[in-house]
Amino acid sequence: MSDVKTVFGALDNYQKGGVEVIDDDPRNYVFSNVFEVAARSKPYERVAVGKNFEYVIEAVRAEGTSPWYACAHDEFALVMDGRVEVRLLKPETPAVVADKAGAVALGAPPVGRKMGRVVAGRGHMTLLPKGSAYQFHADRASVVTIQTIQGEVTIERWADICQTG
Amino acid sequence: MATPVVEASEPDNYYGYRRFRKGKFEFQRDEYFVHIRWPKGTHTMAADVFLRALQRDIAWNFFYGTVNFDGVFGTLNHYGTVDIFAGRFNDAYRKAGRDYNETYASDELMATFKAMLDDWTNRGYDPFAAPEETKHPYGRKDGENRRAIERLRVTAKRMVGLPGDTPLRSDAGGYPVNRHFADVPQDRPEIHAEPGFENEVSAFNLFAYLSRSDVTWNPSVCSVVKDSLYCPTSEEFILPVEHGNDRVEWFMQLSDEIIWEIKHKETGAPRARVICRAGDICAMPADIRHQGFSPKRSMLLVWENNSNAIPALIQSGKAPVVPVVF
Ligand SMILES: [Fe+2]
């Protein structure tokens, strides 16, 4: 039996590193921790923790049931801690225009066909296929990161989450 | 297009290795070292350091921006053509006018690099592996290891595991769990697809996938949102190059720890050390070079923006060298 220990983080158990400056400004590294961000977020706030032009990585505290979202392009949800159910639905009529960037929160559950659901644990990546609507559910607080494009649900609070000194 | 010419000598009578020439650059290896000559100087690198860097430069097709094999020698990608340089990103060489640069069609330089890697990699030595996992590369010429050096970089079109896309890894497929990831759960997501949606309701265990990676420091595309590429990789020991990207890239540490040494991209002057532990996420600005140290095999998500418009935007100052100003 191997005694190797792989260290993953969790909402209530993470050890943050950081920037040790020699001749630099730590802000240049936009350094944060997804568990810390989720620990300080309300359920299903989609907080940008990475940004490269229009593209973002959002950190999400998944807890209880989320709104329904729709997106015109693919997105990918990676569970970093806990267990999250992803419910997928194909709307009868498109829920967003074809060139819309980022996810959109829908006011009401869309009318359409059930596509299925995924129950994802730590380390599992789920496709949120373009043109579908989706909803997250987590019985206990969990952490998800989403590979997507910045949109109207994306929250930016860099000064609050990043190392500044 | 004509097959690129590779200028190689006959094998050396004693060491057994060929010498290679590209333009005015000359490359020679002996038992321990690689010697590089160019019109304004000479340079010496340990054979393992050189071969690990050469392997990455080949596998990544010269990658994004600058691949510094060390503080002196490297390549700079122009996506179609590529510079091979000595001292170009070294303050002392630049100030003394000792830096030297030649430009080639990418395929042309690649042919020489591949021939060199092939000739200089001995039986049992795997330049993709961590030092604990492979034989040492020293000594006189002894066989070859083409199976190792010709591995293809994984590039998913949409997501790993989707029908028709790059497959999952398994024991049966020749990807056992790495010794350092023996404790990583191999469970699968529960997938319940309604009839007709089997191809779109899809998920896979990325951590299990990475625990079965047989290479180190080889970012491989696993999920794609237009130009946004998730390139997770397993890391152990030292990143074999100092990477000076021509755009911002991001790191999300998925497990364990990597220590990054950050230097000025042009001069090589130290700027910072960045310690990344599980859940940490940070940007590498476009005006630095970085080299990582991973004490235990770790999982790192490298996140790239593949848009070919970016290098010019940054070079012209139209886009900042950092991704976010706050
Ligand atoms: Fe890099």
CSV table of C-alpha atoms and ligand atoms in Angstrom, one decimal:
chain,number,residue,atom,x,y,z
A,1,MET,CA,0.0,0.0,0.0
A,2,SER,CA,1.4,3.3,-1.0
A,3,ASP,CA,1.7,6.0,1.6
A,4,VAL,CA,1.6,8.8,-1.0
A,5,LYS,CA,-0.7,11.7,-0.1
A,6,THR,CA,-2.2,13.9,-2.9
A,7,VAL,CA,-3.4,17.2,-1.5
A,8,PHE,CA,-6.7,18.6,-2.9
A,9,GLY,CA,-8.4,21.6,-1.4
A,10,ALA,CA,-11.8,21.9,0.0
A,11,LEU,CA,-14.2,24.7,1.1
A,12,ASP,CA,-13.3,24.2,4.7
A,13,ASN,CA,-9.7,23.0,4.2
A,14,TYR,CA,-7.3,24.8,1.9
A,15,GLN,CA,-3.9,26.2,2.4
A,16,LYS,CA,-3.3,29.2,0.3
A,17,GLY,CA,0.1,30.0,-1.2
A,18,GLY,CA,0.9,33.5,-2.5
A,19,VAL,CA,3.2,35.9,-4.3
A,20,GLU,CA,6.6,36.6,-2.7
A,21,VAL,CA,7.8,39.8,-4.3
A,22,ILE,CA,11.4,40.3,-5.2
A,23,ASP,CA,11.0,43.4,-7.5
A,24,ASP,CA,7.3,43.4,-8.5
A,25,ASP,CA,3.7,44.2,-7.7
A,26,PRO,CA,1.7,41.2,-6.4
A,27,ARG,CA,-1.4,42.6,-8.3
A,28,ASN,CA,0.3,41.6,-11.6
A,29,TYR,CA,-0.4,37.9,-10.7
A,30,VAL,CA,-4.1,38.4,-9.9
A,31,PHE,CA,-3.6,35.7,-7.2
A,32,SER,CA,-6.7,34.2,-5.5
A,33,ASN,CA,-7.9,30.9,-4.3
A,34,VAL,CA,-11.2,29.3,-5.5
A,35,PHE,CA,-12.1,27.8,-2.2
A,36,GLU,CA,-11.6,31.1,-0.4
A,37,VAL,CA,-13.6,32.9,-3.0
A,38,ALA,CA,-16.4,30.3,-2.7
A,39,ALA,CA,-16.3,30.4,1.1
A,40,ARG,CA,-17.0,34.2,0.9
A,41,SER,CA,-19.6,34.0,-1.8
A,42,LYS,CA,-23.4,33.7,-1.7
A,43,PRO,CA,-24.7,30.5,-3.3
A,44,TYR,CA,-24.4,30.6,-7.1
A,45,GLU,CA,-22.6,34.0,-7.4
A,46,ARG,CA,-20.4,33.4,-10.4
A,47,VAL,CA,-17.2,35.2,-9.4
A,48,ALA,CA,-14.5,35.7,-12.0
A,49,VAL,CA,-11.2,34.3,-10.7
A,50,GLY,CA,-9.5,34.2,-14.1
A,51,LYS,CA,-9.9,36.5,-17.1
A,52,ASN,CA,-8.1,36.5,-20.5
A,53,PHE,CA,-9.8,39.1,-22.8
A,54,GLU,CA,-13.4,37.9,-23.1
A,55,TYR,CA,-12.8,34.5,-21.5
A,56,VAL,CA,-13.2,33.9,-17.8
A,57,ILE,CA,-13.0,31.2,-15.2
A,58,GLU,CA,-15.8,31.6,-12.6
A,59,ALA,CA,-15.7,30.2,-9.1
A,60,VAL,CA,-19.1,29.2,-7.7
A,61,ARG,CA,-20.3,28.2,-4.3
A,62,ALA,CA,-22.9,25.6,-5.2
A,63,GLU,CA,-25.4,25.2,-2.4
A,64,GLY,CA,-29.1,24.3,-2.7
A,65,THR,CA,-30.6,24.8,-6.2
A,66,SER,CA,-29.4,27.4,-8.7
A,67,PRO,CA,-31.5,29.4,-11.1
A,68,TRP,CA,-31.8,28.0,-14.6
A,69,TYR,CA,-29.1,29.3,-16.9
A,70,ALA,CA,-28.7,29.2,-20.7
A,71,CYS,CA,-25.7,29.8,-22.9
A,72,ALA,CA,-25.2,30.1,-26.7
A,73,HIS,CA,-21.7,28.5,-26.5
A,74,ASP,CA,-20.2,25.5,-24.6
A,75,GLU,CA,-19.2,25.9,-21.0
A,76,PHE,CA,-17.5,23.4,-18.7
A,77,ALA,CA,-18.1,22.9,-15.0
A,78,LEU,CA,-15.4,21.3,-12.9
A,79,VAL,CA,-16.3,20.3,-9.4
A,80,MET,CA,-13.4,21.2,-7.0
A,81,ASP,CA,-15.1,20.1,-3.8
A,82,GLY,CA,-18.3,18.3,-2.9
A,83,ARG,CA,-21.0,16.8,-5.1
A,84,VAL,CA,-23.1,18.7,-7.6
A,85,GLU,CA,-26.0,17.6,-9.8
A,86,VAL,CA,-26.2,19.2,-13.2
A,87,ARG,CA,-29.7,19.2,-14.8
A,88,LEU,CA,-29.9,19.7,-18.5
A,89,LEU,CA,-32.8,20.7,-20.7
A,90,LYS,CA,-33.2,21.5,-24.4
A,91,PRO,CA,-35.4,24.6,-24.7
A,92,GLU,CA,-38.2,24.4,-27.2
A,93,THR,CA,-37.1,27.8,-28.6
A,94,PRO,CA,-33.6,29.2,-28.1
A,95,ALA,CA,-33.3,30.8,-24.6
A,96,VAL,CA,-30.5,33.1,-25.8
A,97,VAL,CA,-29.5,34.7,-29.1
A,98,ALA,CA,-26.8,32.8,-31.0
A,99,ASP,CA,-24.0,35.4,-30.5
A,100,LYS,CA,-24.7,36.0,-26.8
A,101,ALA,CA,-21.5,35.8,-24.8
A,102,GLY,CA,-21.6,34.2,-21.4
A,103,ALA,CA,-24.4,32.5,-19.5
A,104,VAL,CA,-27.8,34.1,-18.9
A,105,ALA,CA,-29.9,33.5,-15.8
A,106,LEU,CA,-33.5,32.6,-16.8
A,107,GLY,CA,-36.4,34.1,-14.9
A,108,ALA,CA,-38.4,31.0,-15.1
A,109,PRO,CA,-37.6,27.3,-15.9
A,110,PRO,CA,-37.6,27.0,-19.7
A,111,VAL,CA,-40.1,24.9,-21.5
A,112,GLY,CA,-38.4,22.1,-23.4
A,113,ARG,CA,-37.2,18.5,-23.4
A,114,LYS,CA,-35.2,16.9,-20.6
A,115,MET,CA,-31.7,16.0,-21.8
A,116,GLY,CA,-30.6,14.3,-18.7
A,117,ARG,CA,-28.6,14.9,-15.6
A,118,VAL,CA,-25.1,14.4,-14.3
A,119,VAL,CA,-24.0,13.9,-10.7
A,120,ALA,CA,-20.4,15.1,-10.5
A,121,GLY,CA,-18.0,14.7,-7.6
A,122,ARG,CA,-14.6,16.2,-6.9
A,123,GLY,CA,-12.5,16.4,-10.1
A,124,HIS,CA,-15.3,15.6,-12.4
A,125,MET,CA,-15.8,17.9,-15.4
A,126,THR,CA,-19.2,18.3,-17.0
A,127,LEU,CA,-20.0,19.6,-20.5
A,128,LEU,CA,-22.7,22.4,-20.4
A,129,PRO,CA,-23.6,22.1,-24.1
A,130,LYS,CA,-24.3,25.1,-26.2
A,131,GLY,CA,-27.9,25.8,-26.7
A,132,SER,CA,-29.1,24.0,-23.6
A,133,ALA,CA,-30.4,25.2,-20.3
A,134,TYR,CA,-28.9,24.0,-17.1
A,135,GLN,CA,-29.4,24.1,-13.3
A,136,PHE,CA,-27.1,23.1,-10.5
A,137,HIS,CA,-28.1,21.5,-7.3
A,138,ALA,CA,-25.9,20.6,-4.2
A,139,ASP,CA,-27.2,19.2,-1.0
A,140,ARG,CA,-24.3,20.6,0.9
A,141,ALA,CA,-22.0,23.5,0.1
A,142,SER,CA,-19.7,22.6,-2.8
A,143,VAL,CA,-17.3,24.4,-5.2
A,144,VAL,CA,-17.5,24.5,-9.0
A,145,THR,CA,-15.3,26.4,-11.5
A,146,ILE,CA,-16.8,27.2,-14.9
A,147,GLN,CA,-14.8,27.7,-18.1
A,148,THR,CA,-16.9,30.2,-20.0
A,149,ILE,CA,-17.0,33.7,-21.6
A,150,GLN,CA,-17.7,36.8,-19.5
A,151,GLY,CA,-21.4,37.6,-19.4
A,152,GLU,CA,-24.1,39.3,-17.5
A,153,VAL,CA,-24.0,36.8,-14.6
A,154,THR,CA,-20.2,37.1,-14.2
A,155,ILE,CA,-19.2,39.1,-11.1
A,156,GLU,CA,-15.9,40.9,-10.9
A,157,ARG,CA,-14.5,41.8,-7.5
A,158,TRP,CA,-10.8,41.5,-8.0
A,159,ALA,CA,-9.7,43.9,-5.3
A,160,ASP,CA,-11.6,41.8,-2.7
A,161,ILE,CA,-10.3,38.4,-3.8
A,162,CYS,CA,-6.7,39.0,-4.9
A,163,GLN,CA,-3.5,39.5,-3.1
A,164,THR,CA,-2.6,43.2,-3.1
A,165,GLY,CA,0.4,43.5,-0.8
B,1,MET,CA,7.0,21.5,-49.9
B,2,ALA,CA,10.5,19.9,-50.1
B,3,THR,CA,11.6,17.8,-47.2
B,4,PRO,CA,13.7,20.0,-44.9
B,5,VAL,CA,17.4,19.3,-45.1
B,6,VAL,CA,19.0,18.1,-41.8
B,7,GLU,CA,22.7,18.7,-41.7
B,8,ALA,CA,24.2,15.9,-39.5
B,9,SER,CA,27.7,14.4,-39.3
B,10,GLU,CA,28.5,10.8,-39.2
B,11,PRO,CA,28.4,9.3,-35.7
B,12,ASP,CA,31.5,10.3,-33.6
B,13,ASN,CA,34.0,7.5,-33.4
B,14,TYR,CA,34.2,7.6,-29.6
B,15,TYR,CA,30.9,9.0,-28.3
B,16,GLY,CA,28.7,7.6,-31.1
B,17,TYR,CA,26.6,10.8,-31.4
B,18,ARG,CA,26.1,12.8,-34.5
B,19,ARG,CA,26.9,16.6,-34.6
B,20,PHE,CA,24.2,18.8,-36.1
B,21,ARG,CA,24.3,22.1,-37.8
B,22,LYS,CA,21.5,24.6,-38.5
B,23,GLY,CA,22.7,27.7,-40.3
B,24,LYS,CA,25.7,29.0,-38.2
B,25,PHE,CA,24.5,27.1,-35.0
B,26,GLU,CA,26.4,23.9,-34.2
B,27,PHE,CA,25.3,21.3,-31.7
B,28,GLN,CA,27.4,18.5,-30.3
B,29,ARG,CA,26.9,16.1,-27.4
B,30,ASP,CA,29.3,14.0,-25.3
B,31,GLU,CA,28.7,11.8,-22.3
B,32,TYR,CA,27.4,14.6,-20.0
B,33,PHE,CA,27.0,17.7,-22.0
B,34,VAL,CA,25.6,19.5,-25.0
B,35,HIS,CA,27.8,22.1,-26.6
B,36,ILE,CA,26.4,24.8,-28.7
B,37,ARG,CA,28.5,27.1,-31.0
B,38,TRP,CA,27.5,30.2,-32.9
B,39,PRO,CA,29.5,33.0,-34.5
B,40,LYS,CA,29.7,35.1,-31.4
B,41,GLY,CA,30.1,32.5,-28.7
B,42,THR,CA,29.8,29.0,-27.2
B,43,HIS,CA,27.5,27.5,-24.6
B,44,THR,CA,27.4,24.3,-22.5
B,45,MET,CA,24.3,22.6,-21.0
B,46,ALA,CA,23.9,19.3,-19.1
B,47,ALA,CA,22.6,16.7,-21.6
B,48,ASP,CA,19.4,15.9,-19.5
B,49,VAL,CA,18.5,19.6,-19.2
B,50,PHE,CA,18.9,20.1,-22.9
B,51,LEU,CA,17.0,17.0,-23.9
B,52,ARG,CA,14.1,17.7,-21.6
B,53,ALA,CA,13.8,21.2,-23.0
B,54,LEU,CA,14.2,20.0,-26.6
B,55,GLN,CA,11.5,17.4,-26.1
B,56,ARG,CA,9.0,20.0,-24.9
B,57,ASP,CA,9.9,22.5,-27.7
B,58,ILE,CA,9.2,19.7,-30.2
B,59,ALA,CA,6.0,18.4,-28.6
B,60,TRP,CA,4.6,21.9,-28.3
B,61,ASN,CA,5.6,22.9,-31.8
B,62,PHE,CA,7.6,25.8,-30.4
B,63,PHE,CA,4.7,26.7,-28.1
B,64,TYR,CA,3.6,30.3,-27.3
B,65,GLY,CA,6.3,32.9,-27.4
B,66,THR,CA,9.8,32.1,-26.0
B,67,VAL,CA,11.0,28.7,-24.9
B,68,ASN,CA,14.2,29.4,-23.1
B,69,PHE,CA,16.2,26.2,-22.7
B,70,ASP,CA,18.1,28.1,-20.0
B,71,GLY,CA,19.3,31.7,-19.6
B,72,VAL,CA,21.1,31.7,-23.0
B,73,PHE,CA,19.7,29.4,-25.6
B,74,GLY,CA,16.2,29.0,-26.9
B,75,THR,CA,13.5,29.6,-29.5
B,76,LEU,CA,11.0,32.3,-30.2
B,77,ASN,CA,7.8,31.4,-32.0
B,78,HIS,CA,6.4,33.5,-34.8
B,79,TYR,CA,3.8,30.9,-35.8
B,80,GLY,CA,5.0,29.8,-39.2
B,81,THR,CA,8.6,30.9,-38.7
B,82,VAL,CA,10.7,30.6,-35.6
B,83,ASP,CA,13.8,32.2,-34.2
B,84,ILE,CA,16.6,30.2,-32.8
B,85,PHE,CA,18.7,32.4,-30.5
B,86,ALA,CA,21.7,32.6,-28.1
B,87,GLY,CA,21.8,35.4,-25.5
B,88,ARG,CA,18.7,37.2,-27.0
B,89,PHE,CA,16.9,37.2,-23.7
B,90,ASN,CA,20.0,37.7,-21.5
B,91,ASP,CA,20.9,41.2,-20.3
B,92,ALA,CA,24.7,40.7,-20.3
B,93,TYR,CA,24.8,39.2,-23.8
B,94,ARG,CA,22.5,41.9,-25.2
B,95,LYS,CA,24.5,44.8,-23.7
B,96,ALA,CA,27.8,43.3,-24.9
B,97,GLY,CA,26.3,42.7,-28.4
B,98,ARG,CA,27.0,39.0,-28.1
B,99,ASP,CA,23.4,37.8,-28.7
B,100,TYR,CA,22.7,36.0,-32.0
B,101,ASN,CA,19.6,35.0,-33.8
B,102,GLU,CA,18.6,33.1,-36.9
B,103,THR,CA,15.0,32.7,-38.3
B,104,TYR,CA,13.7,29.6,-40.1
B,105,ALA,CA,10.4,28.2,-41.4
B,106,SER,CA,9.1,26.2,-38.4
B,107,ASP,CA,9.0,22.9,-40.2
B,108,GLU,CA,12.6,23.3,-41.2
B,109,LEU,CA,14.0,23.9,-37.8
B,110,MET,CA,11.7,21.2,-36.4
B,111,ALA,CA,13.3,18.6,-38.7
B,112,THR,CA,16.7,19.3,-37.2
B,113,PHE,CA,15.4,19.4,-33.7
B,114,LYS,CA,13.7,16.1,-34.1
B,115,ALA,CA,16.7,14.4,-35.6
B,116,MET,CA,18.9,15.7,-32.8
B,117,LEU,CA,16.5,14.4,-30.1
B,118,ASP,CA,16.2,11.1,-31.8
B,119,ASP,CA,20.0,10.7,-32.1
B,120,TRP,CA,20.8,11.9,-28.6
B,121,THR,CA,18.1,10.0,-26.6
B,122,ASN,CA,19.4,6.7,-25.4
B,123,ARG,CA,17.6,3.4,-24.7
B,124,GLY,CA,15.6,3.7,-21.4
B,125,TYR,CA,15.8,7.5,-21.1
B,126,ASP,CA,12.5,9.3,-21.4
B,127,PRO,CA,12.8,13.1,-21.6
B,128,PHE,CA,9.1,13.4,-20.7
B,129,ALA,CA,9.4,11.5,-17.4
B,130,ALA,CA,10.4,12.8,-14.0
B,131,PRO,CA,14.0,11.9,-13.1
B,132,GLU,CA,12.9,9.3,-10.5
B,133,GLU,CA,10.9,7.5,-13.2
B,134,THR,CA,13.5,7.0,-15.9
B,135,LYS,CA,17.2,6.1,-16.5
B,136,HIS,CA,19.7,8.8,-16.7
B,137,PRO,CA,20.6,10.1,-20.1
B,138,TYR,CA,24.4,10.2,-19.7
B,139,GLY,CA,27.1,8.2,-21.3
B,140,ARG,CA,28.0,7.2,-24.9
B,141,LYS,CA,25.4,6.5,-27.5
B,142,ASP,CA,23.3,3.4,-26.5
B,143,GLY,CA,20.3,2.7,-28.6
B,144,GLU,CA,17.2,4.8,-29.0
B,145,ASN,CA,13.8,5.5,-27.4
B,146,ARG,CA,11.5,6.5,-30.2
B,147,ARG,CA,8.4,5.1,-28.5
B,148,ALA,CA,8.9,7.8,-25.8
B,149,ILE,CA,9.9,10.8,-27.8
B,150,GLU,CA,7.3,10.4,-30.5
B,151,ARG,CA,4.3,10.5,-28.2
B,152,LEU,CA,1.7,12.9,-29.5
B,153,ARG,CA,0.4,15.8,-27.5
B,154,VAL,CA,-3.3,15.4,-26.6
B,155,THR,CA,-5.6,18.0,-28.1
B,156,ALA,CA,-9.3,17.6,-27.5
B,157,LYS,CA,-11.5,19.3,-30.0
B,158,ARG,CA,-14.4,19.9,-27.5
B,159,MET,CA,-13.9,17.7,-24.4
B,160,VAL,CA,-12.0,14.6,-23.4
B,161,GLY,CA,-14.2,11.5,-23.5
B,162,LEU,CA,-16.9,12.8,-26.0
B,163,PRO,CA,-17.7,10.5,-28.9
B,164,GLY,CA,-15.1,11.0,-31.6
B,165,ASP,CA,-12.9,13.2,-29.3
B,166,THR,CA,-9.7,12.3,-27.5
B,167,PRO,CA,-10.3,9.2,-25.3
B,168,LEU,CA,-10.2,8.6,-21.6
B,169,ARG,CA,-7.2,6.9,-20.1
B,170,SER,CA,-7.3,3.4,-18.6
B,171,ASP,CA,-5.0,0.5,-17.5
B,172,ALA,CA,-6.1,-1.3,-20.6
B,173,GLY,CA,-5.2,1.7,-22.8
B,174,GLY,CA,-1.6,1.7,-21.4
B,175,TYR,CA,-2.1,4.5,-18.8
B,176,PRO,CA,-1.8,3.1,-15.3
B,177,VAL,CA,-2.2,5.5,-12.3
B,178,ASN,CA,1.1,7.2,-11.6
B,179,ARG,CA,2.9,6.1,-8.3
B,180,HIS,CA,2.5,9.7,-6.9
B,181,PHE,CA,-1.2,9.6,-7.5
B,182,ALA,CA,-1.9,6.1,-6.1
B,183,ASP,CA,-4.5,7.6,-3.7
B,184,VAL,CA,-6.5,9.6,-6.3
B,185,PRO,CA,-10.1,8.3,-6.5
B,186,GLN,CA,-10.9,6.7,-9.9
B,187,ASP,CA,-14.7,7.1,-9.5
B,188,ARG,CA,-16.8,8.3,-12.4
B,189,PRO,CA,-19.6,10.9,-12.6
B,190,GLU,CA,-23.1,9.5,-12.7
B,191,ILE,CA,-24.5,10.2,-16.1
B,192,HIS,CA,-28.2,9.9,-16.9
B,193,ALA,CA,-28.9,10.8,-20.5
B,194,GLU,CA,-32.3,10.8,-22.0
B,195,PRO,CA,-32.7,9.0,-25.3
B,196,GLY,CA,-31.2,11.2,-28.1
B,197,PHE,CA,-28.9,13.2,-25.8
B,198,GLU,CA,-26.3,10.6,-25.1
B,199,ASN,CA,-23.6,12.5,-27.0
B,200,GLU,CA,-24.3,15.8,-25.2
B,201,VAL,CA,-24.9,14.7,-21.6
B,202,SER,CA,-21.3,14.0,-20.9
B,203,ALA,CA,-18.8,14.2,-18.0
B,204,PHE,CA,-15.5,12.6,-17.0
B,205,ASN,CA,-13.2,12.5,-14.0
B,206,LEU,CA,-10.4,15.0,-14.9
B,207,PHE,CA,-8.4,14.3,-11.8
B,208,ALA,CA,-8.4,10.5,-12.5
B,209,TYR,CA,-7.4,11.3,-16.1
B,210,LEU,CA,-4.5,13.4,-14.9
B,211,SER,CA,-3.4,10.8,-12.4
B,212,ARG,CA,-2.9,8.5,-15.4
B,213,SER,CA,-0.7,10.9,-17.4
B,214,ASP,CA,2.6,9.3,-18.4
B,215,VAL,CA,4.3,12.6,-19.0
B,216,THR,CA,5.3,15.7,-17.0
B,217,TRP,CA,5.2,19.4,-18.0
B,218,ASN,CA,3.2,18.7,-21.2
B,219,PRO,CA,0.0,20.8,-21.2
B,220,SER,CA,-2.7,19.1,-23.2
B,221,VAL,CA,-6.0,20.5,-24.4
B,222,CYS,CA,-8.9,18.9,-22.5
B,223,SER,CA,-11.8,21.3,-23.0
B,224,VAL,CA,-12.4,24.1,-25.5
B,225,VAL,CA,-14.6,27.2,-25.4
B,226,LYS,CA,-13.7,28.9,-28.8
B,227,ASP,CA,-10.1,30.2,-28.1
B,228,SER,CA,-10.2,29.4,-24.4
B,229,LEU,CA,-8.2,26.2,-23.9
B,230,TYR,CA,-8.0,24.3,-20.7
B,231,CYS,CA,-4.6,22.5,-20.9
B,232,PRO,CA,-4.2,20.5,-17.6
B,233,THR,CA,-1.0,18.7,-17.0
B,234,SER,CA,0.8,16.6,-14.4
B,235,GLU,CA,4.0,18.2,-13.1
B,236,GLU,CA,7.0,16.8,-11.2
B,237,PHE,CA,10.5,18.1,-10.6
B,238,ILE,CA,11.4,21.2,-12.7
B,239,LEU,CA,9.7,22.7,-15.8
B,240,PRO,CA,12.4,22.0,-18.3
B,241,VAL,CA,12.2,25.4,-19.8
B,242,GLU,CA,11.8,29.0,-18.8
B,243,HIS,CA,8.7,30.0,-20.6
B,244,GLY,CA,8.4,33.6,-21.8
B,245,ASN,CA,4.8,33.8,-23.1
B,246,ASP,CA,3.8,36.3,-25.7
B,247,ARG,CA,0.4,36.6,-24.0
B,248,VAL,CA,-1.1,36.2,-20.5
B,249,GLU,CA,-1.5,32.6,-19.4
B,250,TRP,CA,-3.2,31.4,-16.2
B,251,PHE,CA,-2.4,28.6,-13.7
B,252,MET,CA,-5.0,27.0,-11.5
B,253,GLN,CA,-3.3,24.5,-9.1
B,254,LEU,CA,-5.6,21.5,-8.9
B,255,SER,CA,-3.5,19.5,-6.4
B,256,ASP,CA,-0.4,19.7,-4.3
B,257,GLU,CA,2.1,22.5,-4.8
B,258,ILE,CA,4.3,24.2,-7.4
B,259,ILE,CA,6.8,27.0,-6.7
B,260,TRP,CA,7.2,29.4,-9.6
B,261,GLU,CA,10.3,31.5,-10.2
B,262,ILE,CA,9.4,34.6,-12.2
B,263,LYS,CA,12.0,36.6,-14.1
B,264,HIS,CA,11.8,39.6,-16.4
B,265,LYS,CA,11.1,38.3,-19.9
B,266,GLU,CA,13.7,40.4,-21.7
B,267,THR,CA,16.6,40.6,-19.2
B,268,GLY,CA,16.1,37.5,-16.9
B,269,ALA,CA,16.2,39.7,-13.8
B,270,PRO,CA,14.3,38.0,-10.9
B,271,ARG,CA,10.9,39.5,-10.1
B,272,ALA,CA,9.0,37.2,-7.8
B,273,ARG,CA,8.4,33.7,-6.5
B,274,VAL,CA,4.8,32.5,-6.7
B,275,ILE,CA,3.7,29.6,-4.4
B,276,CYS,CA,0.6,27.8,-5.7
B,277,ARG,CA,-1.3,25.3,-3.7
B,278,ALA,CA,-4.5,23.4,-4.4
B,279,GLY,CA,-7.2,25.9,-5.4
B,280,ASP,CA,-4.8,28.8,-6.0
B,281,ILE,CA,-5.3,30.6,-9.3
B,282,CYS,CA,-3.0,33.2,-10.8
B,283,ALA,CA,-2.0,34.9,-14.0
B,284,MET,CA,1.5,34.9,-15.6
B,285,PRO,CA,1.9,38.4,-17.1
B,286,ALA,CA,3.0,38.7,-20.7
B,287,ASP,CA,6.3,40.4,-19.8
B,288,ILE,CA,7.8,37.7,-17.6
B,289,ARG,CA,9.3,34.2,-18.0
B,290,HIS,CA,8.4,31.5,-15.5
B,291,GLN,CA,9.8,28.2,-14.4
B,292,GLY,CA,8.0,25.8,-12.0
B,293,PHE,CA,9.3,23.4,-9.3
B,294,SER,CA,6.9,20.6,-8.2
B,295,PRO,CA,8.2,18.7,-5.2
B,296,LYS,CA,5.6,16.0,-5.6
B,297,ARG,CA,3.8,15.1,-8.8
B,298,SER,CA,1.0,17.6,-9.0
B,299,MET,CA,-2.0,18.5,-11.1
B,300,LEU,CA,-1.9,21.9,-12.8
B,301,LEU,CA,-4.5,23.5,-15.0
B,302,VAL,CA,-2.7,25.7,-17.6
B,303,TRP,CA,-5.2,28.0,-19.2
B,304,GLU,CA,-4.4,29.6,-22.6
B,305,ASN,CA,-6.1,32.1,-24.9
B,306,ASN,CA,-5.3,30.7,-28.3
B,307,SER,CA,-6.3,33.8,-30.3
B,308,ASN,CA,-3.6,34.7,-32.8
B,309,ALA,CA,-4.5,38.4,-32.6
B,310,ILE,CA,-3.0,38.7,-29.0
B,311,PRO,CA,0.8,38.8,-29.5
B,312,ALA,CA,0.5,41.9,-31.8
B,313,LEU,CA,-1.9,43.6,-29.5
B,314,ILE,CA,0.5,43.2,-26.6
B,315,GLN,CA,3.6,44.0,-28.5
B,316,SER,CA,2.1,47.2,-29.8
B,317,GLY,CA,0.9,48.2,-26.4
B,318,LYS,CA,-2.8,48.1,-27.4
B,319,ALA,CA,-3.4,45.4,-24.8
B,320,PRO,CA,-1.8,45.4,-21.3
B,321,VAL,CA,0.7,42.8,-20.2
B,322,VAL,CA,-1.6,41.9,-17.3
B,323,PRO,CA,-5.1,40.5,-17.7
B,324,VAL,CA,-6.9,42.6,-15.1
B,325,VAL,CA,-6.2,46.1,-13.6
B,326,PHE,CA,-7.7,46.7,-10.2
C,1,FE,FE,3.9,28.8,-19.5
